């Protein structure tokens, strides 16, 4: 059974960098059919896709975050990471890591999710 | 950019009721539409992909239909454990993954 677990600081100061890691167990992050994604949810609000990355390092980001965002993958540790720079209070959210299927036949969807981690941006 | 309009924003129904939620796209998106369930304090769960295909393990009382610009998510007989917020989600060839605003479903 695939399991994803987010980790990282729960509190980040404004203008600093938010860094999160997602540890994947139960399957290889190098699986050919899947990307790995981050999705966030501000308290009481809806879901926002942040970005997705392939095991090779190929990635694509939400245009609204692209200038502040970078994602990376570490196949030796079976994990992937998120860095979001110059954070503000608007970046306060529960951050989820997910498996992202991208297939011509099945389409694109997020089928396995971590439990989520709350990151608050505050001084 | 494609806009997704989900309605209603909230819904109250009785156990056993048939419940429907709609998602309207601002332009033709074929059947590139997924549905998720999010229970309070939990991560979302994929229920339906490509508008009508039930994810493995999802109860058959859940269904999806539609193509083009109009999509419907239906629970044929509402159960107490179905209390959740439901989201539609679209993706397009500009590599955009967009979620609807969500529909909060409550028991009457």
PDB file of C-alpha atoms in Angstrom, chain B residues 8-9 11 23 27 34 47 56 70 73 82 100 103:
ATOM      1  CA  UNK B   8     -24.359  24.239  -5.094  1.00  0.00           C
ATOM      2  CA  UNK B   9     -21.787  25.459  -2.582  1.00  0.00           C
ATOM      3  CA  UNK B  11     -26.336  20.995   0.273  1.00  0.00           C
ATOM      4  CA  UNK B  23     -19.595  21.327 -12.333  1.00  0.00           C
ATOM      5  CA  UNK B  27     -15.309  25.873 -22.427  1.00  0.00           C
ATOM      6  CA  UNK B  34     -12.353  14.240 -11.796  1.00  0.00           C
ATOM      7  CA  UNK B  47     -13.735   8.989  -6.328  1.00  0.00           C
ATOM      8  CA  UNK B  56     -11.140   1.112  -7.462  1.00  0.00           C
ATOM      9  CA  UNK B  70     -21.540  20.185 -18.044  1.00  0.00           C
ATOM     10  CA  UNK B  73     -21.731  13.897  -9.642  1.00  0.00           C
ATOM     11  CA  UNK B  82     -20.897  10.491   2.867  1.00  0.00           C
ATOM     12  CA  UNK B 100     -13.920  23.651  -8.268  1.00  0.00           C
ATOM     13  CA  UNK B 103     -19.761  21.514  -2.274  1.00  0.00           C
TER      14      UNK B 103
END
